[in-house]
Amino acid sequence: MQNFARKEAPELLSLLGVSHCYRRGKNVIPILIDVNLVIRRGHTCALVGASGSGKSTLLNMLGLLEKPTGGALTFKGHSVQNADADQLAHLRNREIGFVFQSFNLLPRLSVVDNVALPLSYRGVSRRQARRLALEQLALVGLADRAHCKPADLSGGQRQRVAIARALVGRPALVLADEPTGNLDSQTAKDIMALLLGLNREHGVTLVMVTHDVELAKQFDRRIQVIDGELHEEGAHGQP
Ligand SMILES: Nc1ncnc2c1ncn2[C@@H]1O[C@H](COP(=O)(O)OP(=O)(O)O)[C@@H](O)[C@H]1O
Ligand SMILES: [Mg+2]
C-alpha cells in the first residue's frame, strides 16, 4: 500500500526529450518527438490516441523493449541508453509486467506454468514458482483453473491469467496495451476493475493504452498521443 500522498510519490521512470524514429529503406520516419514524461509510483496513466499515433511505440519504450533513438529515458535511476540488452532484459524481468491485447499465453503450458514463467526465467525453483503462481491465480479468481490449458478458458479468463503472469514477480510497473480490445464489454469492465483494484490495493503502477475514452476517465492521468507529441489532460504531474 502507498502511504505517501499520491502526487509526491517517488519517480519511477522519466523521459526527457525522447524521440523515436523508424527506418523505412532510406527514409527515417519520426514517430515520437521530444517526449517529456514522468511516471510516479502508484499512479495510473491512460494513453489514448488514434490508431498509428505511436501509443504502442511509447509503451514499448516505457517497457524497455525499445530504446529511444534520442533523448534520455531513466527507469528507477538506471539510464536506459547506456544499458546493454542483458541489463535491460534483467530490469524487464524484475520490474515490469506486460499485458497484451492478444494475451500472449503459451498454448502448450498449463495456466499455472504460464503464470510461473517470469519466475522460472529468474531462476526461482519450479516448486516455489508454482506456489507463487497459484497465489497470484487466486488473486485474479482463477485458482480452480490452474491446471487447464489456455485454450480451455474464455477470453476474459485468459486475460486474467496474463494479468497474474504480469504480477507474479511483483513488478514496479505494469504496462497494458489495449488489454480489453478482444473482450466483450462486460468482460472488459471486469478486467478493468481488476487492474484498477490491483493499483488501489497493492499500489501497482499502471500505464495502459486504450481506445476507450470512458475507460480512460478512471485513471489518475490521461495522455493523448497526437502526431508524435503528448498532450496531457489537466497537465498536472508533468515535469
Ligand atoms: N517496427 C516498425 N517499423 C516501422 N514502422 C513501425 C514499426 N512499428 C510501428 N511502426 C509505425 O509507427 C507508427 C506508430 O505505430 P504504433 O506505435 O503501433 O501506433 P498505435 O499503437 O498508436 O496504433 C505507425 O505508423 C506504424 O506503422
Ligand atoms: Mg498499438
PDB file of C-alpha atoms and ligand atoms in Angstrom:
ATOM      1  CA  MET A   1       0.000   0.000   0.000  1.00  0.00           C
ATOM      2  CA  GLN A   2       1.178   3.514  -0.709  1.00  0.00           C
ATOM      3  CA  ASN A   3       1.241   5.660   2.411  1.00  0.00           C
ATOM      4  CA  PHE A   4       2.526   8.821   0.780  1.00  0.00           C
ATOM      5  CA  ALA A   5       0.454  11.482  -0.900  1.00  0.00           C
ATOM      6  CA  ARG A   6      -0.004  10.269  -4.488  1.00  0.00           C
ATOM      7  CA  LYS A   7       1.249  13.447  -6.102  1.00  0.00           C
ATOM      8  CA  GLU A   8       4.567  13.360  -4.230  1.00  0.00           C
ATOM      9  CA  ALA A   9       5.148   9.675  -4.908  1.00  0.00           C
ATOM     10  CA  PRO A  10       8.712   8.890  -5.976  1.00  0.00           C
ATOM     11  CA  GLU A  11       9.598   8.906  -9.629  1.00  0.00           C
ATOM     12  CA  LEU A  12       9.585   5.505 -11.301  1.00  0.00           C
ATOM     13  CA  LEU A  13      10.565   6.477 -14.798  1.00  0.00           C
ATOM     14  CA  SER A  14      11.211   9.608 -16.733  1.00  0.00           C
ATOM     15  CA  LEU A  15      11.551  10.528 -20.376  1.00  0.00           C
ATOM     16  CA  LEU A  16      13.398  13.694 -21.204  1.00  0.00           C
ATOM     17  CA  GLY A  17      13.359  14.988 -24.774  1.00  0.00           C
ATOM     18  CA  VAL A  18      12.771  11.471 -26.031  1.00  0.00           C
ATOM     19  CA  SER A  19      12.282  10.790 -29.715  1.00  0.00           C
ATOM     20  CA  HIS A  20      11.735   7.628 -31.685  1.00  0.00           C
ATOM     21  CA  CYS A  21      12.106   7.015 -35.410  1.00  0.00           C
ATOM     22  CA  TYR A  22      11.771   4.005 -37.652  1.00  0.00           C
ATOM     23  CA  ARG A  23      13.807   3.475 -40.776  1.00  0.00           C
ATOM     24  CA  ARG A  24      11.983   2.507 -43.911  1.00  0.00           C
ATOM     25  CA  GLY A  25      14.614   1.989 -46.598  1.00  0.00           C
ATOM     26  CA  LYS A  26      16.378   5.312 -46.920  1.00  0.00           C
ATOM     27  CA  ASN A  27      13.645   7.184 -45.089  1.00  0.00           C
ATOM     28  CA  VAL A  28      13.663   7.941 -41.394  1.00  0.00           C
ATOM     29  CA  ILE A  29      10.117   8.191 -40.098  1.00  0.00           C
ATOM     30  CA  PRO A  30       9.672  10.075 -36.828  1.00  0.00           C
ATOM     31  CA  ILE A  31       7.034   8.504 -34.550  1.00  0.00           C
ATOM     32  CA  LEU A  32       7.599  10.304 -31.239  1.00  0.00           C
ATOM     33  CA  ILE A  33       9.050  13.807 -30.994  1.00  0.00           C
ATOM     34  CA  ASP A  34      10.525  15.482 -27.882  1.00  0.00           C
ATOM     35  CA  VAL A  35       8.501  13.495 -25.372  1.00  0.00           C
ATOM     36  CA  ASN A  36       8.746  14.610 -21.737  1.00  0.00           C
ATOM     37  CA  LEU A  37       7.006  12.405 -19.208  1.00  0.00           C
ATOM     38  CA  VAL A  38       7.434  11.407 -15.575  1.00  0.00           C
ATOM     39  CA  ILE A  39       5.601   8.380 -14.190  1.00  0.00           C
ATOM     40  CA  ARG A  40       5.419   8.209 -10.402  1.00  0.00           C
ATOM     41  CA  ARG A  41       4.983   5.103  -8.270  1.00  0.00           C
ATOM     42  CA  GLY A  42       1.453   4.012  -7.582  1.00  0.00           C
ATOM     43  CA  HIS A  43      -0.112   6.159 -10.298  1.00  0.00           C
ATOM     44  CA  THR A  44      -2.387   5.066 -13.124  1.00  0.00           C
ATOM     45  CA  CYS A  45      -1.949   6.584 -16.540  1.00  0.00           C
ATOM     46  CA  ALA A  46      -4.033   6.054 -19.688  1.00  0.00           C
ATOM     47  CA  LEU A  47      -2.503   6.591 -23.126  1.00  0.00           C
ATOM     48  CA  VAL A  48      -5.082   7.441 -25.744  1.00  0.00           C
ATOM     49  CA  GLY A  49      -4.871   8.490 -29.380  1.00  0.00           C
ATOM     50  CA  ALA A  50      -5.722   7.497 -32.921  1.00  0.00           C
ATOM     51  CA  SER A  51      -4.534   4.241 -34.409  1.00  0.00           C
ATOM     52  CA  GLY A  52      -0.957   4.635 -35.648  1.00  0.00           C
ATOM     53  CA  SER A  53      -0.266   7.654 -33.404  1.00  0.00           C
ATOM     54  CA  GLY A  54       2.589   5.922 -31.557  1.00  0.00           C
ATOM     55  CA  LYS A  55       0.927   4.614 -28.371  1.00  0.00           C
ATOM     56  CA  SER A  56       2.414   1.122 -28.610  1.00  0.00           C
ATOM     57  CA  THR A  57       5.808   2.549 -29.550  1.00  0.00           C
ATOM     58  CA  LEU A  58       5.698   4.703 -26.406  1.00  0.00           C
ATOM     59  CA  LEU A  59       4.543   1.780 -24.255  1.00  0.00           C
ATOM     60  CA  ASN A  60       7.357  -0.406 -25.627  1.00  0.00           C
ATOM     61  CA  MET A  61       9.863   2.266 -24.648  1.00  0.00           C
ATOM     62  CA  LEU A  62       8.368   2.548 -21.156  1.00  0.00           C
ATOM     63  CA  GLY A  63       8.728  -1.251 -21.003  1.00  0.00           C
ATOM     64  CA  LEU A  64      12.384  -1.123 -22.085  1.00  0.00           C
ATOM     65  CA  LEU A  65      11.575  -3.230 -25.149  1.00  0.00           C
ATOM     66  CA  GLU A  66      12.820  -0.475 -27.430  1.00  0.00           C
ATOM     67  CA  LYS A  67      15.421   2.173 -26.750  1.00  0.00           C
ATOM     68  CA  PRO A  68      14.639   5.766 -27.664  1.00  0.00           C
ATOM     69  CA  THR A  69      16.526   6.922 -30.741  1.00  0.00           C
ATOM     70  CA  GLY A  70      17.104  10.279 -28.978  1.00  0.00           C
ATOM     71  CA  GLY A  71      16.821  11.830 -25.510  1.00  0.00           C
ATOM     72  CA  ALA A  72      17.086  10.274 -22.063  1.00  0.00           C
ATOM     73  CA  LEU A  73      14.987   7.524 -20.503  1.00  0.00           C
ATOM     74  CA  THR A  74      15.596   6.720 -16.837  1.00  0.00           C
ATOM     75  CA  PHE A  75      13.969   3.755 -15.125  1.00  0.00           C
ATOM     76  CA  LYS A  76      14.375   3.516 -11.332  1.00  0.00           C
ATOM     77  CA  GLY A  77      17.512   5.585 -11.604  1.00  0.00           C
ATOM     78  CA  HIS A  78      19.001   3.419 -14.389  1.00  0.00           C
ATOM     79  CA  SER A  79      19.887   5.216 -17.577  1.00  0.00           C
ATOM     80  CA  VAL A  80      18.410   3.106 -20.353  1.00  0.00           C
ATOM     81  CA  GLN A  81      20.525   4.452 -23.233  1.00  0.00           C
ATOM     82  CA  ASN A  82      23.684   3.194 -21.550  1.00  0.00           C
ATOM     83  CA  ALA A  83      22.323  -0.233 -20.634  1.00  0.00           C
ATOM     84  CA  ASP A  84      23.067  -3.275 -22.797  1.00  0.00           C
ATOM     85  CA  ALA A  85      20.490  -5.842 -23.908  1.00  0.00           C
ATOM     86  CA  ASP A  86      21.188  -8.181 -20.967  1.00  0.00           C
ATOM     87  CA  GLN A  87      20.834  -5.402 -18.410  1.00  0.00           C
ATOM     88  CA  LEU A  88      17.555  -4.308 -19.992  1.00  0.00           C
ATOM     89  CA  ALA A  89      16.239  -7.885 -20.051  1.00  0.00           C
ATOM     90  CA  HIS A  90      17.145  -8.233 -16.374  1.00  0.00           C
ATOM     91  CA  LEU A  91      15.369  -4.991 -15.474  1.00  0.00           C
ATOM     92  CA  ARG A  92      12.296  -6.002 -17.507  1.00  0.00           C
ATOM     93  CA  ASN A  93      12.094  -9.401 -15.867  1.00  0.00           C
ATOM     94  CA  ARG A  94      12.353  -7.942 -12.349  1.00  0.00           C
ATOM     95  CA  GLU A  95      10.488  -4.702 -12.640  1.00  0.00           C
ATOM     96  CA  ILE A  96       7.946  -4.775 -15.464  1.00  0.00           C
ATOM     97  CA  GLY A  97       4.848  -6.831 -16.198  1.00  0.00           C
ATOM     98  CA  PHE A  98       3.225  -6.760 -19.636  1.00  0.00           C
ATOM     99  CA  VAL A  99      -0.403  -7.387 -20.590  1.00  0.00           C
ATOM    100  CA  PHE A 100      -1.259  -7.526 -24.295  1.00  0.00           C
ATOM    101  CA  GLN A 101      -4.496  -7.404 -26.264  1.00  0.00           C
ATOM    102  CA  SER A 102      -3.901 -10.923 -27.570  1.00  0.00           C
ATOM    103  CA  PHE A 103      -2.984 -12.360 -24.127  1.00  0.00           C
ATOM    104  CA  ASN A 104       0.267 -13.958 -25.456  1.00  0.00           C
ATOM    105  CA  LEU A 105      -0.030 -17.114 -23.344  1.00  0.00           C
ATOM    106  CA  LEU A 106       1.953 -20.204 -24.290  1.00  0.00           C
ATOM    107  CA  PRO A 107      -0.624 -22.750 -25.513  1.00  0.00           C
ATOM    108  CA  ARG A 108       1.311 -25.879 -24.513  1.00  0.00           C
ATOM    109  CA  LEU A 109       1.818 -24.820 -20.913  1.00  0.00           C
ATOM    110  CA  SER A 110      -0.829 -25.113 -18.208  1.00  0.00           C
ATOM    111  CA  VAL A 111      -2.285 -21.924 -16.758  1.00  0.00           C
ATOM    112  CA  VAL A 112      -0.152 -22.175 -13.600  1.00  0.00           C
ATOM    113  CA  ASP A 113       3.033 -22.748 -15.624  1.00  0.00           C
ATOM    114  CA  ASN A 114       2.246 -19.749 -17.825  1.00  0.00           C
ATOM    115  CA  VAL A 115       1.923 -17.604 -14.708  1.00  0.00           C
ATOM    116  CA  ALA A 116       5.120 -19.065 -13.209  1.00  0.00           C
ATOM    117  CA  LEU A 117       7.189 -18.299 -16.320  1.00  0.00           C
ATOM    118  CA  PRO A 118       8.681 -14.921 -15.274  1.00  0.00           C
ATOM    119  CA  LEU A 119       9.868 -16.538 -12.030  1.00  0.00           C
ATOM    120  CA  SER A 120      11.389 -19.502 -13.881  1.00  0.00           C
ATOM    121  CA  TYR A 121      13.381 -17.041 -16.012  1.00  0.00           C
ATOM    122  CA  ARG A 122      14.712 -15.593 -12.754  1.00  0.00           C
ATOM    123  CA  GLY A 123      15.934 -18.961 -11.600  1.00  0.00           C
ATOM    124  CA  VAL A 124      13.263 -19.438  -8.902  1.00  0.00           C
ATOM    125  CA  SER A 125      12.770 -23.179  -8.221  1.00  0.00           C
ATOM    126  CA  ARG A 126       9.842 -24.820 -10.028  1.00  0.00           C
ATOM    127  CA  ARG A 127       8.143 -25.638  -6.759  1.00  0.00           C
ATOM    128  CA  GLN A 128       8.397 -22.104  -5.403  1.00  0.00           C
ATOM    129  CA  ALA A 129       7.417 -20.569  -8.763  1.00  0.00           C
ATOM    130  CA  ARG A 130       4.295 -22.733  -8.904  1.00  0.00           C
ATOM    131  CA  ARG A 131       3.378 -21.844  -5.320  1.00  0.00           C
ATOM    132  CA  LEU A 132       3.619 -18.116  -6.044  1.00  0.00           C
ATOM    133  CA  ALA A 133       1.786 -18.569  -9.365  1.00  0.00           C
ATOM    134  CA  LEU A 134      -1.094 -20.302  -7.577  1.00  0.00           C
ATOM    135  CA  GLU A 135      -1.319 -17.430  -5.088  1.00  0.00           C
ATOM    136  CA  GLN A 136      -1.465 -14.986  -7.966  1.00  0.00           C
ATOM    137  CA  LEU A 137      -4.144 -17.019  -9.741  1.00  0.00           C
ATOM    138  CA  ALA A 138      -6.234 -16.946  -6.571  1.00  0.00           C
ATOM    139  CA  LEU A 139      -5.933 -13.147  -6.579  1.00  0.00           C
ATOM    140  CA  VAL A 140      -7.442 -12.966 -10.086  1.00  0.00           C
ATOM    141  CA  GLY A 141     -10.145 -15.516  -9.212  1.00  0.00           C
ATOM    142  CA  LEU A 142      -8.779 -18.456 -11.207  1.00  0.00           C
ATOM    143  CA  ALA A 143      -7.254 -20.781  -8.620  1.00  0.00           C
ATOM    144  CA  ASP A 144      -9.564 -23.567  -9.783  1.00  0.00           C
ATOM    145  CA  ARG A 145      -8.335 -23.364 -13.408  1.00  0.00           C
ATOM    146  CA  ALA A 146      -4.635 -23.691 -12.635  1.00  0.00           C
ATOM    147  CA  HIS A 147      -4.202 -26.988 -14.455  1.00  0.00           C
ATOM    148  CA  CYS A 148      -6.209 -26.123 -17.578  1.00  0.00           C
ATOM    149  CA  LYS A 149      -4.596 -25.140 -20.856  1.00  0.00           C
ATOM    150  CA  PRO A 150      -5.236 -21.575 -22.102  1.00  0.00           C
ATOM    151  CA  ALA A 151      -7.432 -22.970 -24.899  1.00  0.00           C
ATOM    152  CA  ASP A 152      -9.895 -24.284 -22.283  1.00  0.00           C
ATOM    153  CA  LEU A 153     -10.538 -20.765 -20.972  1.00  0.00           C
ATOM    154  CA  SER A 154     -12.696 -17.856 -22.129  1.00  0.00           C
ATOM    155  CA  GLY A 155     -11.088 -14.635 -23.384  1.00  0.00           C
ATOM    156  CA  GLY A 156     -11.680 -12.878 -20.077  1.00  0.00           C
ATOM    157  CA  GLN A 157     -10.166 -15.776 -18.151  1.00  0.00           C
ATOM    158  CA  ARG A 158      -7.135 -15.807 -20.452  1.00  0.00           C
ATOM    159  CA  GLN A 159      -6.597 -12.119 -19.804  1.00  0.00           C
ATOM    160  CA  ARG A 160      -6.802 -12.784 -16.052  1.00  0.00           C
ATOM    161  CA  VAL A 161      -4.083 -15.395 -16.479  1.00  0.00           C
ATOM    162  CA  ALA A 162      -1.979 -12.850 -18.378  1.00  0.00           C
ATOM    163  CA  ILE A 163      -2.533 -10.325 -15.564  1.00  0.00           C
ATOM    164  CA  ALA A 164      -1.497 -12.925 -12.972  1.00  0.00           C
ATOM    165  CA  ARG A 165       1.655 -13.594 -15.050  1.00  0.00           C
ATOM    166  CA  ALA A 166       2.381  -9.857 -15.257  1.00  0.00           C
ATOM    167  CA  LEU A 167       2.088  -9.510 -11.480  1.00  0.00           C
ATOM    168  CA  VAL A 168       3.680 -12.703 -10.195  1.00  0.00           C
ATOM    169  CA  GLY A 169       7.166 -11.209  -9.973  1.00  0.00           C
ATOM    170  CA  ARG A 170       5.930  -8.150  -8.021  1.00  0.00           C
ATOM    171  CA  PRO A 171       6.962  -5.685 -10.741  1.00  0.00           C
ATOM    172  CA  ALA A 172       7.185  -1.967 -10.056  1.00  0.00           C
ATOM    173  CA  LEU A 173       5.295  -1.250 -13.278  1.00  0.00           C
ATOM    174  CA  VAL A 174       2.509  -2.940 -15.222  1.00  0.00           C
ATOM    175  CA  LEU A 175       2.070  -1.963 -18.858  1.00  0.00           C
ATOM    176  CA  ALA A 176      -1.065  -2.954 -20.717  1.00  0.00           C
ATOM    177  CA  ASP A 177      -1.614  -2.433 -24.443  1.00  0.00           C
ATOM    178  CA  GLU A 178      -5.361  -2.382 -25.143  1.00  0.00           C
ATOM    179  CA  PRO A 179      -5.896  -5.306 -22.742  1.00  0.00           C
ATOM    180  CA  THR A 180      -9.664  -5.283 -23.229  1.00  0.00           C
ATOM    181  CA  GLY A 181      -9.556  -4.911 -27.024  1.00  0.00           C
ATOM    182  CA  ASN A 182     -10.541  -8.553 -27.646  1.00  0.00           C
ATOM    183  CA  LEU A 183     -13.183  -8.797 -24.926  1.00  0.00           C
ATOM    184  CA  ASP A 184     -16.927  -8.151 -24.798  1.00  0.00           C
ATOM    185  CA  SER A 185     -17.971  -5.049 -22.898  1.00  0.00           C
ATOM    186  CA  GLN A 186     -18.947  -6.722 -19.602  1.00  0.00           C
ATOM    187  CA  THR A 187     -15.738  -8.775 -19.503  1.00  0.00           C
ATOM    188  CA  ALA A 188     -13.792  -5.630 -20.375  1.00  0.00           C
ATOM    189  CA  LYS A 189     -15.359  -3.877 -17.353  1.00  0.00           C
ATOM    190  CA  ASP A 190     -14.415  -6.781 -15.095  1.00  0.00           C
ATOM    191  CA  ILE A 191     -10.815  -6.771 -16.343  1.00  0.00           C
ATOM    192  CA  MET A 192     -10.557  -3.003 -15.825  1.00  0.00           C
ATOM    193  CA  ALA A 193     -11.966  -3.327 -12.301  1.00  0.00           C
ATOM    194  CA  LEU A 194      -9.345  -5.992 -11.610  1.00  0.00           C
ATOM    195  CA  LEU A 195      -6.443  -3.872 -12.917  1.00  0.00           C
ATOM    196  CA  LEU A 196      -7.553  -0.710 -11.114  1.00  0.00           C
ATOM    197  CA  GLY A 197      -8.252  -2.716  -7.934  1.00  0.00           C
ATOM    198  CA  LEU A 198      -4.685  -4.074  -8.052  1.00  0.00           C
ATOM    199  CA  ASN A 199      -3.465  -0.489  -8.293  1.00  0.00           C
ATOM    200  CA  ARG A 200      -5.569   0.653  -5.328  1.00  0.00           C
ATOM    201  CA  GLU A 201      -4.949  -2.320  -3.091  1.00  0.00           C
ATOM    202  CA  HIS A 202      -1.357  -3.181  -3.952  1.00  0.00           C
ATOM    203  CA  GLY A 203      -0.006   0.122  -5.243  1.00  0.00           C
ATOM    204  CA  VAL A 204       0.882  -1.336  -8.668  1.00  0.00           C
ATOM    205  CA  THR A 205       1.837   1.449 -11.079  1.00  0.00           C
ATOM    206  CA  LEU A 206      -0.250   1.011 -14.207  1.00  0.00           C
ATOM    207  CA  VAL A 207       0.163   2.506 -17.680  1.00  0.00           C
ATOM    208  CA  MET A 208      -2.429   1.385 -20.177  1.00  0.00           C
ATOM    209  CA  VAL A 209      -3.154   2.091 -23.816  1.00  0.00           C
ATOM    210  CA  THR A 210      -6.847   2.284 -24.580  1.00  0.00           C
ATOM    211  CA  HIS A 211      -9.150   3.488 -27.330  1.00  0.00           C
ATOM    212  CA  ASP A 212     -11.956   3.859 -24.839  1.00  0.00           C
ATOM    213  CA  VAL A 213     -12.383   7.430 -23.568  1.00  0.00           C
ATOM    214  CA  GLU A 214     -14.817   6.303 -20.833  1.00  0.00           C
ATOM    215  CA  LEU A 215     -12.288   3.774 -19.560  1.00  0.00           C
ATOM    216  CA  ALA A 216      -9.562   6.388 -19.579  1.00  0.00           C
ATOM    217  CA  LYS A 217     -11.614   8.563 -17.195  1.00  0.00           C
ATOM    218  CA  GLN A 218     -10.971   6.040 -14.432  1.00  0.00           C
ATOM    219  CA  PHE A 219      -7.210   6.738 -14.499  1.00  0.00           C
ATOM    220  CA  ASP A 220      -5.278   9.340 -12.483  1.00  0.00           C
ATOM    221  CA  ARG A 221      -3.841  10.744 -15.716  1.00  0.00           C
ATOM    222  CA  ARG A 222      -4.896  10.779 -19.364  1.00  0.00           C
ATOM    223  CA  ILE A 223      -2.292  11.443 -22.002  1.00  0.00           C
ATOM    224  CA  GLN A 224      -3.169  11.802 -25.643  1.00  0.00           C
ATOM    225  CA  VAL A 225      -0.633  10.974 -28.343  1.00  0.00           C
ATOM    226  CA  ILE A 226      -1.184  13.247 -31.357  1.00  0.00           C
ATOM    227  CA  ASP A 227       1.253  13.405 -34.272  1.00  0.00           C
ATOM    228  CA  GLY A 228       4.080  12.073 -32.132  1.00  0.00           C
ATOM    229  CA  GLU A 229       3.541  14.544 -29.278  1.00  0.00           C
ATOM    230  CA  LEU A 230       1.965  14.066 -25.854  1.00  0.00           C
ATOM    231  CA  HIS A 231      -0.921  16.181 -24.611  1.00  0.00           C
ATOM    232  CA  GLU A 232      -1.962  15.648 -21.040  1.00  0.00           C
ATOM    233  CA  GLU A 233      -5.467  16.407 -19.879  1.00  0.00           C
ATOM    234  CA  GLY A 234      -5.228  18.889 -16.994  1.00  0.00           C
ATOM    235  CA  ALA A 235      -1.423  18.690 -17.419  1.00  0.00           C
ATOM    236  CA  HIS A 236      -0.879  18.160 -13.674  1.00  0.00           C
ATOM    237  CA  GLY A 237       2.057  15.947 -12.791  1.00  0.00           C
ATOM    238  CA  GLN A 238       4.028  16.929 -15.874  1.00  0.00           C
ATOM    239  CA  PRO A 239       7.735  17.529 -15.314  1.00  0.00           C
TER     240      PRO A 239
HETATM  241  N1  LIG B   1       8.760  -1.863 -36.333  1.00  0.00           N
HETATM  242  C1  LIG B   1       8.279  -0.845 -37.049  1.00  0.00           C
HETATM  243  N2  LIG B   1       8.872  -0.457 -38.213  1.00  0.00           N
HETATM  244  C2  LIG B   1       8.403   0.576 -38.924  1.00  0.00           C
HETATM  245  N3  LIG B   1       7.328   1.312 -38.576  1.00  0.00           N
HETATM  246  C3  LIG B   1       6.683   0.973 -37.443  1.00  0.00           C
HETATM  247  C4  LIG B   1       7.126  -0.121 -36.623  1.00  0.00           C
HETATM  248  N4  LIG B   1       6.279  -0.201 -35.567  1.00  0.00           N
HETATM  249  C5  LIG B   1       5.371   0.773 -35.707  1.00  0.00           C
HETATM  250  N5  LIG B   1       5.615   1.476 -36.836  1.00  0.00           N
HETATM  251  C6  LIG B   1       4.833   2.642 -37.308  1.00  0.00           C
HETATM  252  O1  LIG B   1       4.832   3.595 -36.279  1.00  0.00           O
HETATM  253  C7  LIG B   1       3.577   4.253 -36.189  1.00  0.00           C
HETATM  254  C8  LIG B   1       3.055   4.153 -34.776  1.00  0.00           C
HETATM  255  O2  LIG B   1       2.779   2.798 -34.503  1.00  0.00           O
HETATM  256  P1  LIG B   1       2.205   2.323 -33.100  1.00  0.00           P
HETATM  257  O3  LIG B   1       3.101   2.811 -32.024  1.00  0.00           O
HETATM  258  O4  LIG B   1       1.994   0.844 -33.195  1.00  0.00           O
HETATM  259  O5  LIG B   1       0.817   3.112 -33.030  1.00  0.00           O
HETATM  260  P2  LIG B   1      -0.502   2.856 -32.152  1.00  0.00           P
HETATM  261  O6  LIG B   1      -0.177   1.857 -31.081  1.00  0.00           O
HETATM  262  O7  LIG B   1      -0.870   4.203 -31.607  1.00  0.00           O
HETATM  263  O8  LIG B   1      -1.551   2.361 -33.084  1.00  0.00           O
HETATM  264  C9  LIG B   1       2.687   3.609 -37.222  1.00  0.00           C
HETATM  265  O9  LIG B   1       2.676   4.433 -38.358  1.00  0.00           O
HETATM  266  C10 LIG B   1       3.372   2.311 -37.508  1.00  0.00           C
HETATM  267  O10 LIG B   1       3.131   1.900 -38.845  1.00  0.00           O
HETATM  268 MG    MG B   2      -0.956  -0.009 -30.673  1.00  0.00          MG
END
